XYZ file of C-alpha atoms in Angstrom:
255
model
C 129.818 160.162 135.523
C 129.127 158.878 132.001
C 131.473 157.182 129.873
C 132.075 159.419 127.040
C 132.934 157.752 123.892
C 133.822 159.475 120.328
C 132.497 157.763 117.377
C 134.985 158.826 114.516
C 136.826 157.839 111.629
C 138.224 160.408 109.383
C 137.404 158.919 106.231
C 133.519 159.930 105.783
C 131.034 157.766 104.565
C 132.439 154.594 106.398
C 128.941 154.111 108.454
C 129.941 156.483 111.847
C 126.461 156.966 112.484
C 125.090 153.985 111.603
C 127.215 152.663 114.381
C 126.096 155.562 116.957
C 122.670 154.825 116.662
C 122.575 151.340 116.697
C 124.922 151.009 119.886
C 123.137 153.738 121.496
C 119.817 151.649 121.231
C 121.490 148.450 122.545
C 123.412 149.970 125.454
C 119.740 151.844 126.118
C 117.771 148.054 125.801
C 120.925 146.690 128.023
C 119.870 148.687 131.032
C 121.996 151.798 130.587
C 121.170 155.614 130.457
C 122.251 156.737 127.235
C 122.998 160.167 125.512
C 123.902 160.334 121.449
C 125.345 163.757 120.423
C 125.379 164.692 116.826
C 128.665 166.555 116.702
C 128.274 167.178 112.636
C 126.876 170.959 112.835
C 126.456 171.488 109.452
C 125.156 167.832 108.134
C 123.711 166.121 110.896
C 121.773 162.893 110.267
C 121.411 161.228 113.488
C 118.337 162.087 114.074
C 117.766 160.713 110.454
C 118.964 157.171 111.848
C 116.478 157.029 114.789
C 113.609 158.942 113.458
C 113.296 161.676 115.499
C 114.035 164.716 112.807
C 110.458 165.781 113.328
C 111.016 166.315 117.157
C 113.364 168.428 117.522
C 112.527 171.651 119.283
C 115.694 173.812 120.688
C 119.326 173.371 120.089
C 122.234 173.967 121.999
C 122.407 177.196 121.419
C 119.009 178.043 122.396
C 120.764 176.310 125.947
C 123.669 178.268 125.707
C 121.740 181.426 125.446
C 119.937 180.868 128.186
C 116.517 180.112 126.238
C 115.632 177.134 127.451
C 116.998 174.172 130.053
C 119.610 171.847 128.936
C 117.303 169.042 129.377
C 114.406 170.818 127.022
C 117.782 170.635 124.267
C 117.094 166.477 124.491
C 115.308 164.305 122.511
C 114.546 161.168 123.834
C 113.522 158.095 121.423
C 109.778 157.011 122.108
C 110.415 153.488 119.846
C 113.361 152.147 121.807
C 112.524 150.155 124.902
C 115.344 151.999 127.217
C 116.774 155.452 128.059
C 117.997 156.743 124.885
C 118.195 160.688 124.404
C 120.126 162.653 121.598
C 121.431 166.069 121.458
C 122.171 167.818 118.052
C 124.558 170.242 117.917
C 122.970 172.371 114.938
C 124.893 175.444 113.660
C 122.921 178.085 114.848
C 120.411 180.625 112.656
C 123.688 183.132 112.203
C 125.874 180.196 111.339
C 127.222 180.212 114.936
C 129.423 177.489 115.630
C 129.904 175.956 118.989
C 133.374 176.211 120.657
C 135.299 173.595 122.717
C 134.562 175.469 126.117
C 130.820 175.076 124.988
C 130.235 171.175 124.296
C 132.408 170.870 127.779
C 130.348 173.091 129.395
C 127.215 171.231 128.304
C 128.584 167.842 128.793
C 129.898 168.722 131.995
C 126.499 169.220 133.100
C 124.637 166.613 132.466
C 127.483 163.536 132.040
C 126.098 163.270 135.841
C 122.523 161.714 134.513
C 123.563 159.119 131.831
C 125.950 155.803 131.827
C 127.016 156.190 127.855
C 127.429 159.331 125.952
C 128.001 158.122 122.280
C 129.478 161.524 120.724
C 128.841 161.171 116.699
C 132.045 162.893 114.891
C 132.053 164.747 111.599
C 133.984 163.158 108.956
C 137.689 165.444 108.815
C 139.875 166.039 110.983
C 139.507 169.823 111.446
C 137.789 172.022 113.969
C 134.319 169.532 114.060
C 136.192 166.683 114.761
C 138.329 168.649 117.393
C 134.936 169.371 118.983
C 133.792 165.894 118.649
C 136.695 164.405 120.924
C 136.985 167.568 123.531
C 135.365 165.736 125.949
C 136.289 162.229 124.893
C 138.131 159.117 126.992
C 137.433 156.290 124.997
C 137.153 156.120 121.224
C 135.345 153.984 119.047
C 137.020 154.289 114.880
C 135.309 152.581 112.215
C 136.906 152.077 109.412
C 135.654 150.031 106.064
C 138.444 147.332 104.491
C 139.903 149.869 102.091
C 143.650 151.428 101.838
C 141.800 155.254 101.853
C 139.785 154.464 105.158
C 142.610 152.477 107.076
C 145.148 154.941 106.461
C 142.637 157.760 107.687
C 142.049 155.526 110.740
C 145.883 155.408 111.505
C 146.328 159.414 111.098
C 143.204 159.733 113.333
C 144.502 157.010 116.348
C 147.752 158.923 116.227
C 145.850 162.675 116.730
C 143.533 160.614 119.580
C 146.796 159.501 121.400
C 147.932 163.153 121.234
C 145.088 164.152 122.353
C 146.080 161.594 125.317
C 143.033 158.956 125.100
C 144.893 156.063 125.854
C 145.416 152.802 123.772
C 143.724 150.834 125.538
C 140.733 153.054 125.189
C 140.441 153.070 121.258
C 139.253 150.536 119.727
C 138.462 149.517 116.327
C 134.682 148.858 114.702
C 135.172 147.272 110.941
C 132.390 147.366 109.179
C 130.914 146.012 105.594
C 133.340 142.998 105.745
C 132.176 141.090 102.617
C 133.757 137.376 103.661
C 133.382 135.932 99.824
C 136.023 139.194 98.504
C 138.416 138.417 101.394
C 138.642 134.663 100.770
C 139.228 135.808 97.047
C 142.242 138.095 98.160
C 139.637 141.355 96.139
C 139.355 142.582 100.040
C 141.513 143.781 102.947
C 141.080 140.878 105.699
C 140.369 141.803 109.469
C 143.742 140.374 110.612
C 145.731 142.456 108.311
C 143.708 145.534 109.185
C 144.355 144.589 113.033
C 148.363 144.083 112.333
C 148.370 147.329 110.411
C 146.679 149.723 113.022
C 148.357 147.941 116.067
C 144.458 148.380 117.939
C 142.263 146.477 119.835
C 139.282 145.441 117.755
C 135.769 145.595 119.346
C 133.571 144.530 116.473
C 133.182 143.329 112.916
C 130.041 144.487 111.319
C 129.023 142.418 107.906
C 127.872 144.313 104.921
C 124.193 144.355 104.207
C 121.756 145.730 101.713
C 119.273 145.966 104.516
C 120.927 148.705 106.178
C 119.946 151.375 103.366
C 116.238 150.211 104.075
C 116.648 150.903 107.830
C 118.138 154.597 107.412
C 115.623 155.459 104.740
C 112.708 154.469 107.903
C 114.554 155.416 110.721
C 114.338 153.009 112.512
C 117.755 151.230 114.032
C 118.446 147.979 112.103
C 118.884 146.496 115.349
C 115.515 147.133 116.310
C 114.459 144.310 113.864
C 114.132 141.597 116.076
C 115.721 138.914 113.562
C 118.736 137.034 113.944
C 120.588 139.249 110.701
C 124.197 138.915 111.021
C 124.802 142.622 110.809
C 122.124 143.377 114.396
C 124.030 140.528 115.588
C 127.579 142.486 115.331
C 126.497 145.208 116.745
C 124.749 143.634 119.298
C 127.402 142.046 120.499
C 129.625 145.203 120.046
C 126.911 146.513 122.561
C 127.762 143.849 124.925
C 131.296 144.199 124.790
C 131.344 147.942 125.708
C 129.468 146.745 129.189
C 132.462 144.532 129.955
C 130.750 141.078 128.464
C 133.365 138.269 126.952
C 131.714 138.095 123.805
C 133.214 135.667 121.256
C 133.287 136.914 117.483
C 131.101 135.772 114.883
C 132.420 133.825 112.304
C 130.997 135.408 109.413
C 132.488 133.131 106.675
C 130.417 130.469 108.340
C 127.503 131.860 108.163
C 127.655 134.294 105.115
């Protein structure tokens, strides 16, 4: 069975599925079968991230009609040297929107063929971010190093513990750390985050400019072969998910 992992947040705009589709291309390059769900059924932009909005054929609901097979619903990603598939869970043509019993159904039957399933949450907290974590056991939230996003972070670990994910199994990704604004106190620093959300950190991801250039082709800034400090992160973030005792880069050194 796969592990299933919520990518979420609360706060929008932090860099969710920046994170989901870079991690889903280094778990796929790392050996592993992996599935990326777009859980935002009104805005999705996954397949934005990985270049595949031109592919896309039938939708879950086409699936849960009985129109087609649940494995004609996945897209798999030609330009990434693994097993990387994604699943978009686009509101349907009458606005339909898919229930809780439905993503379980559909990830019940096919969490059998993959290692990873990366599940991409809307920004919120309401019913699309509900959906998001149905089917959930481990959590990835990413937060940015501002007051608004941590304190959406902390509201969103506490409804993830209700929702009885352990706390063990949610850890934090922090992401556009600037290390010149936190050495001149204009910036939230990654300890204080850590000592104010009381959760394991898995990976700090440096801000870049580069990043807008990679969404805007589609392609995965991972997939860029260089040494950049930000494919770096979440290389390593990659690594650590498969159990590896990755030290943390030391950003100020290199920045």
């Amino acid at each position: 069975m796969a592990r299933t992992i919520v990518v979420t947040s609360g706060k929008g705009g932090v860099g969710k599925t920046m994170v989901t589709a870079n991690l889903g291309v280094c778990l796929s390059e790392l050996g592993s079968k992996v599935l990326l769900i777009d859980a935002d059924t009104g805005l999705r932009n996954l397949d934005l991230m990985l270049g595949l909005e031109n592919r896309i054929v039938f939708n879950c609901f086409d699936f849960l009609d009985g129109k087609c097979t649940i494995e004609q619903t996945l897209v798999r990603d030609k330009q990434t040297d693994g097993d990387l598939l994604l699943l978009s869970l686009t509101r349907g043509k009458d606005d339909r929107e898919i229930t809780e019993d439905e993503i379980e159904n559909i990830v019940s039957q096919i969490s059998g063929k993959f290692d990873y399933i990366l599940v991409d949450s809307p920004a919120g907290i309401e019913e699309g971010f509900k959906i998001a974590i149905k089917t959930a056991d481990e959590a990835l939230v990413v937060i940015t190093p501002e007051l608004a996003s941590i304190r959406d972070a902390d509201k969103v670990i506490g409804l993830l513990l209700a929702k009885n994910i352990k706390q063990e199994n949610i850890n934090l990704i922090i992401n556009r750390v600037r290390p010149e604004m936190v050495q001149r106190n204009n910036m939230i620093s990654v300890d204080d985050i850590v000592d104010i959300l009381s959760t394991n950190i898995i990976g700090v991801i440096p801000d870049d400019k580069n990043i807008i250039i990679s969404t805007n082709r589609g392609e995965p800034i991972v997939k860029d072969r260089g040494k950049s400090l930000i494919s770096q992160s979440l290389k390593d973030i990659g690594r650590r998910l498969k159990g590896e005792d990755i030290p943390f880069l030391d950003l100020e050194a290199n920045w």
